[in-house]
């Protein structure tokens, strides 16, 4: 079946602009995770959704970052007033409710100029 | 101390050799361990997961877990140039929501 999809694949924006990143998990997967991968920080957790709820937001780096999930499926990660340090690859992963293995999407490469 | 530590490499091995990748973790209560492979410019791809002490084999890959020593390793037998990638060790900490905590990754280079 189809894997995790993300859009856009690349995004270039100017400092101070808002961006929205989208994740479409594997069909039937109730758990959805956002991670960020940057050169200096490696791969780090941002937020976890179980259904439409986010019981763990501990990785969001600032209040400029927010995320939502609707219909237990698609999720959107929003970064307001982007800064150059937000430049990274944003990865989404999903897993089924009965398994811990997470499958990653192709990522969105964000560049803030 | 980082929660998950890996030698960044690069680890260089000749084609056909065994590549041994190691990872240590700090949370003694961790129960779930994963190895992901990441090619340059691509997203992580799940290779193996292991939950119990001992060895788990899948084709040319063997994951080894030693909870008493808090380390997990990945062996790649008959290494091929196509195995050249960064290998990420990931751990689910005890008491968490299944979020993966990643090591920095070990870069493996298999030369012909």
XYZ file of N, CA and C in Angstrom:
675
model
N 0.818 -1.206 0.000
C 0.000 0.000 0.000
C 0.848 1.250 0.000
N 0.195 2.395 -0.042
C 0.910 3.655 -0.082
C 1.579 3.905 1.260
N 2.733 4.547 1.190
C 3.463 4.891 2.400
C 3.040 6.248 2.910
N 3.831 6.796 3.819
C 3.609 8.134 4.343
C 3.975 9.146 3.255
N 3.122 10.112 3.052
C 3.447 11.152 2.080
C 3.504 12.504 2.780
N 4.345 13.368 2.237
C 4.510 14.699 2.793
C 4.553 15.719 1.668
N 4.057 16.906 1.968
C 4.133 17.986 0.980
C 4.287 19.323 1.685
N 4.961 20.288 1.058
C 5.717 20.108 -0.183
C 7.002 19.329 0.070
N 7.673 18.909 -0.951
C 8.941 18.216 -0.761
C 10.052 19.216 -0.431
N 9.938 20.402 -0.985
C 10.889 21.474 -0.700
C 10.121 22.767 -0.506
N 10.621 23.598 0.425
C 9.995 24.881 0.661
C 11.083 25.902 0.974
N 11.106 26.969 0.193
C 12.015 28.078 0.463
C 11.152 29.265 0.864
N 11.475 29.878 1.971
C 10.681 30.992 2.454
C 11.586 32.074 3.009
N 11.021 33.233 3.182
C 11.770 34.346 3.747
C 11.558 34.407 5.256
N 12.580 34.817 5.941
C 12.494 34.994 7.388
C 11.274 35.838 7.743
N 10.525 35.352 8.737
C 9.344 36.080 9.187
C 8.036 35.587 8.592
N 8.108 34.799 7.522
C 6.902 34.260 6.912
C 6.445 33.023 7.673
N 5.156 32.696 7.520
C 4.605 31.470 8.079
C 4.640 30.367 7.025
N 4.845 29.117 7.476
C 4.809 27.976 6.553
C 3.950 26.865 7.134
N 3.357 26.105 6.236
C 2.575 24.925 6.620
C 3.121 23.705 5.923
N 3.376 22.674 6.704
C 3.875 21.419 6.174
C 2.810 20.346 6.420
N 2.626 19.498 5.418
C 1.536 18.533 5.498
C 2.069 17.107 5.530
N 1.372 16.256 6.286
C 1.722 14.840 6.364
C 0.464 14.001 6.210
N 0.534 13.008 5.332
C -0.554 12.065 5.136
C -0.042 10.685 5.543
N -0.491 10.153 6.686
C 0.097 8.895 7.173
C -0.393 7.679 6.387
N 0.194 6.548 6.696
C -0.266 5.295 6.116
C -1.707 5.061 6.559
N -2.542 4.641 5.629
C -3.949 4.433 5.924
C -4.132 3.478 7.108
N -4.934 3.895 8.080
C -5.200 3.053 9.232
C -4.256 3.264 10.393
N -3.181 3.994 10.172
C -2.236 4.258 11.267
C -2.792 5.370 12.151
N -2.931 5.056 13.432
C -3.525 6.032 14.347
C -2.476 6.933 15.004
N -1.243 6.470 15.032
C -0.180 7.258 15.663
C 0.601 7.999 14.587
N 0.875 9.270 14.852
C 1.608 10.109 13.891
C 2.621 10.945 14.647
N 3.809 11.029 14.108
C 4.913 11.725 14.765
C 5.537 12.727 13.784
N 5.960 13.853 14.329
C 6.775 14.797 13.580
C 8.174 14.824 14.204
N 9.173 14.797 13.331
C 10.564 14.916 13.729
C 11.224 15.987 12.869
N 12.364 16.460 13.337
C 13.139 17.438 12.570
C 14.584 16.950 12.510
N 15.171 17.082 11.349
C 16.562 16.673 11.183
C 17.365 17.842 10.646
N 18.299 18.314 11.445
C 19.170 19.393 11.022
C 20.609 18.982 11.255
N 21.537 19.689 10.581
C 22.939 19.282 10.621
C 23.487 19.303 12.044
N 23.152 20.285 12.776
C 23.744 20.426 14.088
C 23.091 19.604 15.179
N 21.836 19.200 14.944
C 21.049 18.583 16.019
C 20.674 17.137 15.747
N 20.965 16.623 14.614
C 20.542 15.256 14.345
C 19.037 15.191 14.169
N 18.490 14.020 14.438
C 17.066 13.781 14.245
C 16.367 13.887 15.597
N 15.459 14.863 15.738
C 14.841 15.097 17.037
C 13.315 15.111 16.944
N 12.696 14.573 17.976
C 11.245 14.475 18.080
C 10.628 15.854 18.293
N 9.482 16.088 17.649
C 8.754 17.338 17.843
C 7.431 17.111 18.578
N 6.543 16.262 17.999
C 5.213 16.102 18.553
C 4.651 14.755 18.141
N 3.761 14.224 18.980
C 3.133 12.929 18.747
C 1.616 13.087 18.807
N 0.940 12.488 17.838
C -0.516 12.438 17.819
C -0.987 10.990 17.964
N -2.008 10.804 18.787
C -2.745 9.551 18.824
C -4.177 9.926 18.439
N -4.615 9.493 17.282
C -5.862 10.041 16.760
C -5.679 11.527 16.506
N -6.628 12.327 16.958
C -6.532 13.778 16.777
C -5.920 14.490 17.976
N -5.574 13.739 19.006
C -5.022 14.345 20.215
C -3.502 14.288 20.203
N -2.898 15.275 20.852
C -1.429 15.346 20.916
C -0.990 15.239 22.373
N -0.847 14.009 22.887
C -0.463 13.855 24.287
C 0.984 14.231 24.591
N 1.806 14.351 23.557
C 3.210 14.693 23.784
C 3.635 15.757 22.786
N 3.773 16.982 23.288
C 4.237 18.104 22.455
C 5.598 18.577 22.933
N 6.260 17.745 23.706
C 7.454 18.186 24.434
C 8.611 18.611 23.535
N 8.602 18.189 22.271
C 9.713 18.512 21.402
C 9.561 19.790 20.602
N 8.403 20.408 20.656
C 8.225 21.661 19.909
C 9.171 22.710 20.482
N 10.023 23.311 19.635
C 11.090 24.166 20.159
C 10.632 25.521 20.670
N 9.508 26.010 20.183
C 9.024 27.314 20.659
C 7.539 27.413 20.355
N 6.916 28.481 20.845
C 5.480 28.649 20.604
C 5.192 29.092 19.169
N 6.233 29.257 18.368
C 6.007 29.538 16.948
C 5.595 28.270 16.198
N 5.834 27.137 16.830
C 5.530 25.840 16.214
C 4.201 25.313 16.763
N 3.355 24.860 15.862
C 2.110 24.230 16.275
C 1.759 23.149 15.262
N 0.916 22.239 15.683
C 0.508 21.177 14.770
C -0.901 20.752 15.106
N -1.600 20.274 14.110
C -2.922 19.723 14.330
C -3.111 18.512 13.439
N -4.093 17.723 13.836
C -4.450 16.544 13.042
C -5.964 16.451 13.030
N -6.496 16.236 11.855
C -7.957 16.188 11.702
C -8.386 14.860 11.108
N -9.534 14.373 11.575
C -10.084 13.137 11.037
C -9.207 11.932 11.294
N -8.294 12.063 12.246
C -7.400 10.956 12.552
C -6.480 10.601 11.411
N -6.300 11.535 10.487
C -5.477 11.223 9.316
C -4.431 12.310 9.097
N -4.727 13.239 8.199
C -3.744 14.240 7.784
C -3.359 15.152 8.950
N -2.081 15.494 8.987
C -1.572 16.420 10.000
C -0.869 17.580 9.316
N -0.969 18.743 9.947
C -0.288 19.938 9.453
C 0.596 20.500 10.559
N 1.847 20.738 10.223
C 2.790 21.404 11.131
C 2.951 22.831 10.636
N 2.687 23.785 11.493
C 2.769 25.201 11.130
C 3.897 25.861 11.894
N 4.709 26.600 11.166
C 5.767 27.386 11.789
C 5.475 28.851 11.479
N 5.267 29.626 12.513
C 4.983 31.051 12.339
C 6.279 31.853 12.459
N 6.301 32.952 11.725
C 7.431 33.890 11.812
C 8.758 33.127 11.734
N 8.947 32.428 10.643
C 10.105 31.553 10.500
C 11.417 32.288 10.720
N 12.360 31.553 11.287
C 13.713 32.030 11.530
C 14.688 31.140 10.762
N 15.893 31.642 10.557
C 16.871 30.879 9.790
C 17.200 29.552 10.487
N 17.158 29.529 11.806
C 17.465 28.285 12.518
C 16.372 27.228 12.367
N 15.243 27.608 11.747
C 14.191 26.623 11.484
C 14.512 25.794 10.242
N 15.518 26.188 9.490
C 15.901 25.445 8.293
C 16.313 24.029 8.685
N 15.666 23.055 8.089
C 15.895 21.655 8.433
C 15.032 20.805 7.512
N 15.175 19.491 7.677
C 14.245 18.558 7.040
C 13.223 18.142 8.096
N 11.955 18.330 7.766
C 10.877 17.968 8.681
C 10.303 16.638 8.216
N 10.377 15.653 9.108
C 9.974 14.290 8.786
C 8.731 13.904 9.574
N 7.861 13.206 8.913
C 6.660 12.681 9.538
C 6.757 11.160 9.535
N 6.281 10.534 10.579
C 6.258 9.077 10.660
C 4.912 8.646 11.216
N 4.520 7.420 10.873
C 3.277 6.893 11.437
C 3.461 5.448 11.855
N 2.608 5.014 12.757
C 2.607 3.620 13.181
C 1.188 3.221 13.540
N 0.953 1.912 13.514
C -0.371 1.424 13.891
C -0.494 1.425 15.407
N -1.696 1.294 15.883
C -1.923 1.368 17.326
C -1.331 0.182 18.064
N -1.107 -0.905 17.348
C -0.641 -2.121 18.014
C 0.845 -2.365 17.831
N 1.529 -1.459 17.177
C 2.955 -1.676 16.914
C 3.728 -0.405 17.228
N 4.997 -0.579 17.503
C 5.832 0.575 17.801
C 6.669 1.002 16.612
N 6.747 0.152 15.599
C 7.595 0.492 14.465
C 7.002 1.658 13.700
N 7.829 2.627 13.437
C 7.406 3.837 12.754
C 7.995 3.878 11.357
N 7.176 4.320 10.421
C 7.582 4.423 9.027
C 7.578 5.891 8.634
N 8.688 6.295 8.036
C 8.889 7.702 7.741
C 8.453 8.069 6.329
N 7.982 9.297 6.206
C 7.738 9.876 4.902
C 9.027 10.433 4.321
N 8.951 10.983 3.104
C 10.150 11.481 2.418
C 10.680 12.786 2.979
N 9.884 13.477 3.791
C 10.342 14.706 4.406
C 10.061 15.953 3.593
N 10.036 17.080 4.267
C 9.972 18.401 3.642
C 11.251 19.146 3.999
N 11.977 19.565 2.969
C 13.195 20.337 3.188
C 12.849 21.806 3.207
N 13.015 22.416 4.383
C 12.666 23.817 4.565
C 13.935 24.646 4.631
N 13.968 25.686 3.828
C 15.077 26.626 3.841
C 14.513 28.012 4.109
N 14.979 28.632 5.169
C 14.549 29.978 5.526
C 15.676 30.953 5.207
N 15.392 31.855 4.285
C 16.428 32.806 3.850
C 16.427 34.078 4.692
N 25.417 13.398 29.496
C 25.448 12.181 28.683
C 24.234 12.153 27.764
N 24.458 11.893 26.482
C 23.355 11.796 25.543
C 22.586 10.510 25.817
N 21.300 10.556 25.487
C 20.448 9.397 25.749
C 20.800 8.215 24.866
N 21.207 8.489 23.633
C 21.601 7.438 22.701
C 22.892 7.883 22.031
N 23.903 7.058 22.115
C 25.211 7.443 21.577
C 25.683 6.447 20.542
N 26.225 6.990 19.476
C 26.828 6.184 18.410
C 28.135 6.831 17.983
N 29.060 6.012 17.537
C 30.279 6.519 16.932
C 29.918 7.067 15.551
N 30.293 8.330 15.289
C 29.856 8.956 14.049
C 30.547 8.400 12.810
N 31.688 7.704 13.011
C 32.403 7.163 11.869
C 33.183 8.239 11.137
N 33.511 8.035 9.848
C 32.981 6.924 9.061
C 33.644 5.589 9.375
N 32.846 4.537 9.254
C 33.325 3.185 9.373
C 33.534 2.670 7.960
N 34.757 2.342 7.647
C 35.086 1.898 6.295
C 35.406 0.417 6.310
N 34.689 -0.365 5.496
C 34.933 -1.802 5.418
C 35.023 -2.211 3.959
N 35.784 -3.260 3.655
C 35.844 -3.743 2.268
C 34.604 -4.553 1.935
N 34.283 -4.567 0.667
C 33.152 -5.365 0.190
C 33.314 -6.813 0.624
N 32.231 -7.412 1.121
C 32.252 -8.795 1.556
C 32.563 -8.978 3.032
N 33.022 -7.947 3.690
C 33.369 -8.028 5.114
C 32.133 -7.847 5.975
N 32.317 -8.065 7.277
C 31.248 -7.811 8.248
C 31.410 -6.398 8.802
N 30.334 -5.624 8.741
C 30.329 -4.288 9.344
C 29.630 -4.382 10.693
N 30.252 -3.810 11.706
C 29.695 -3.854 13.054
C 29.429 -2.432 13.539
N 28.177 -2.141 13.815
C 27.762 -0.812 14.244
C 27.245 -0.903 15.671
N 27.676 0.023 16.500
C 27.338 -0.058 17.919
C 26.585 1.167 18.405
N 25.836 0.958 19.474
C 24.992 2.015 20.038
C 24.844 1.751 21.527
N 24.959 2.779 22.330
C 24.691 2.645 23.761
C 23.583 3.612 24.144
N 22.843 3.275 25.189
C 21.741 4.115 25.623
C 21.772 4.273 27.125
N 21.187 5.348 27.613
C 21.327 5.669 29.030
C 20.140 5.223 29.886
N 18.954 5.094 29.278
C 17.759 4.754 30.049
C 17.667 3.246 30.246
N 17.941 2.795 31.452
C 17.963 1.358 31.727
C 16.596 0.714 31.519
N 15.525 1.509 31.602
C 14.182 0.960 31.434
C 13.716 0.839 29.993
N 14.520 1.261 29.041
C 14.131 1.194 27.630
C 13.869 -0.247 27.220
N 12.835 -0.421 26.377
C 12.419 -1.772 26.005
C 12.479 -2.038 24.499
N 12.528 -0.971 23.721
C 12.398 -1.139 22.273
C 13.519 -0.407 21.559
N 14.100 -1.114 20.589
C 15.311 -0.612 19.933
C 15.205 -0.827 18.430
N 15.650 0.163 17.699
C 15.453 0.146 16.248
C 16.734 0.567 15.538
N 16.933 -0.001 14.366
C 17.989 0.459 13.464
C 17.338 0.943 12.175
N 17.695 2.162 11.796
C 17.245 2.744 10.551
C 18.464 3.001 9.665
N 18.266 2.865 8.372
C 19.289 3.204 7.389
C 18.841 4.459 6.674
N 19.779 5.376 6.470
C 19.448 6.617 5.782
C 20.485 6.911 4.724
N 20.053 6.875 3.475
C 20.908 7.287 2.377
C 20.893 8.809 2.304
N 21.966 9.340 1.769
C 22.116 10.795 1.677
C 20.938 11.424 0.932
N 20.294 12.383 1.562
C 19.180 13.085 0.933
C 17.854 12.345 1.001
N 17.841 11.201 1.678
C 16.611 10.416 1.790
C 16.168 10.346 3.243
N 14.977 9.821 3.455
C 14.463 9.691 4.817
C 14.882 8.344 5.416
N 14.812 8.203 6.728
C 15.212 6.939 7.373
C 14.312 5.779 6.959
N 14.940 4.630 6.783
C 14.254 3.405 6.386
C 14.494 2.359 7.469
N 13.430 1.762 7.981
C 13.566 0.771 9.050
C 14.297 -0.474 8.544
N 15.332 -0.878 9.287
C 16.078 -2.085 8.965
C 15.685 -3.223 9.905
N 15.766 -2.940 11.193
C 15.529 -3.990 12.187
C 14.937 -3.361 13.435
N 14.188 -4.167 14.198
C 13.834 -3.779 15.545
C 14.074 -4.985 16.452
N 14.360 -4.718 17.711
C 14.644 -5.790 18.652
C 14.149 -5.375 20.028
N 13.528 -6.316 20.721
C 12.971 -6.036 22.028
C 13.606 -6.886 23.127
N 14.115 -8.070 22.755
C 14.608 -9.013 23.763
C 16.117 -9.150 23.697
N 16.704 -9.455 24.821
C 18.147 -9.721 24.867
C 18.515 -10.824 23.890
N 19.675 -10.674 23.282
C 20.149 -11.707 22.378
C 20.248 -11.201 20.965
N 20.215 -12.134 20.043
C 20.384 -11.824 18.631
C 19.072 -11.986 17.874
N 18.906 -11.156 16.859
C 17.787 -11.277 15.935
C 18.336 -11.125 14.531
N 18.074 -12.124 13.690
C 18.656 -12.144 12.353
C 17.584 -11.930 11.297
N 17.945 -11.169 10.262
C 17.049 -10.959 9.122
C 17.939 -10.806 7.897
N 18.071 -11.896 7.149
C 18.930 -11.853 5.967
C 20.372 -11.596 6.363
N 20.975 -10.576 5.761
C 22.382 -10.267 6.073
C 22.536 -9.436 7.354
N 21.432 -9.056 7.955
C 21.466 -8.193 9.132
C 21.215 -8.987 10.413
N 21.979 -8.668 11.453
C 21.743 -9.230 12.787
C 21.782 -8.091 13.794
N 20.724 -7.970 14.560
C 20.701 -7.017 15.662
C 21.001 -7.771 16.944
N 21.781 -7.151 17.799
C 22.138 -7.751 19.079
C 21.798 -6.768 20.190
N 21.173 -7.270 21.237
C 20.773 -6.430 22.350
C 21.299 -7.001 23.651
N 21.906 -6.144 24.458
C 22.376 -6.522 25.786
C 21.881 -5.452 26.752
N 20.776 -5.725 27.413
C 20.168 -4.721 28.289
C 21.004 -4.472 29.534
N 21.690 -5.503 30.009
C 22.516 -5.318 31.212
C 23.634 -4.312 30.954
N 24.191 -4.357 29.757
C 25.272 -3.439 29.394
C 24.762 -2.213 28.660
N 23.479 -2.187 28.384
C 22.825 -1.053 27.720
C 23.456 -0.745 26.374
N 23.609 -1.779 25.577
C 24.061 -1.524 24.225
C 23.294 -2.399 23.237
N 23.209 -1.883 22.053
C 22.589 -2.595 20.946
C 23.484 -2.414 19.724
N 23.632 -3.485 18.966
C 24.515 -3.420 17.815
C 23.823 -3.976 16.579
N 24.393 -3.633 15.441
C 23.902 -4.123 14.159
C 25.096 -4.673 13.388
N 24.992 -5.935 12.982
C 26.010 -6.554 12.148
C 25.468 -6.685 10.731
N 26.273 -6.319 9.770
C 25.914 -6.489 8.360
C 26.934 -7.440 7.761
N 26.456 -8.624 7.394
C 27.359 -9.617 6.784
C 27.440 -9.395 5.296
N 28.564 -9.825 4.705
C 28.773 -9.719 3.259
C 28.422 -8.304 2.780
N 29.065 -7.331 3.385
C 28.763 -5.930 3.087
C 28.909 -5.634 1.601
N 27.981 -4.831 1.099
C 27.971 -4.426 -0.306
C 28.102 -2.909 -0.401
N 28.623 -2.423 -1.524
C 28.704 -0.958 -1.686
C 27.349 -0.282 -1.498
N 26.263 -0.988 -1.821
C 24.928 -0.412 -1.667
C 24.530 -0.268 -0.193
N 25.297 -0.866 0.710
C 25.043 -0.697 2.144
C 25.617 0.620 2.666
N 26.401 1.302 1.849
C 26.991 2.574 2.259
C 25.889 3.585 2.533
N 25.805 4.023 3.781
C 24.725 4.898 4.237
C 25.028 5.287 5.680
N 24.163 6.098 6.242
C 24.230 6.390 7.677
C 23.228 5.505 8.398
N 23.682 4.867 9.457
C 22.827 3.961 10.224
C 22.479 4.622 11.558
N 21.196 4.761 11.775
C 20.682 5.444 12.952
C 20.141 4.440 13.950
N 20.621 4.536 15.167
C 20.093 3.741 16.266
C 19.000 4.572 16.944
N 17.882 3.962 17.277
C 16.787 4.682 17.921
C 16.221 3.850 19.059
N 15.834 4.536 20.102
C 15.356 3.877 21.320
C 14.046 4.516 21.750
N 13.116 3.698 22.210
C 11.928 4.229 22.859
C 12.187 4.172 24.362
N 12.174 5.333 24.996
C 12.473 5.408 26.419
C 11.295 4.886 27.238
N 11.571 4.435 28.431
C 10.517 3.976 29.314
C 9.634 5.157 29.714
N 8.332 4.905 29.792
C 7.425 5.944 30.250
C 7.071 6.979 29.210
N 7.481 6.765 27.982
C 7.205 7.750 26.934
C 6.005 7.379 26.098
N 5.793 8.089 25.036
C 4.676 7.838 24.136
C 5.169 7.225 22.834
N 6.128 6.354 22.935
C 6.695 5.688 21.764
C 7.479 6.620 20.857
N 7.823 7.807 21.349
C 8.661 8.665 20.513
C 10.059 8.072 20.445
N 10.647 8.154 19.264
C 11.983 7.623 19.048
C 13.039 8.655 19.442
N 14.016 8.205 20.200
C 15.170 9.020 20.510
C 16.329 8.464 19.689
N 16.887 9.299 18.845
C 17.889 8.844 17.890
C 19.301 9.172 18.338
N 20.218 8.289 18.001
C 21.618 8.625 18.054
C 21.980 9.490 16.860
N 23.205 9.977 16.848
C 23.647 10.869 15.779
C 23.905 10.131 14.474
N 23.980 8.800 14.550
C 24.190 8.004 13.346
C 25.650 7.693 13.093
N 25.876 6.530 12.503
C 27.216 6.116 12.087
C 27.242 6.008 10.573
N 28.187 6.699 9.964
C 28.314 6.631 8.500
C 29.153 5.422 8.135
N 28.583 4.561 7.292
C 29.264 3.355 6.830
C 29.651 3.517 5.372
N 30.899 3.217 5.064
C 31.366 3.239 3.685
C 31.913 1.855 3.346
N 31.306 1.204 2.363
C 31.762 -0.108 1.902
C 32.472 0.102 0.576
N 33.753 -0.222 0.545
C 34.512 0.036 -0.684
C 34.791 -1.266 -1.425
N 34.703 -1.221 -2.759
C 34.906 -2.430 -3.586
C 36.327 -2.979 -3.448
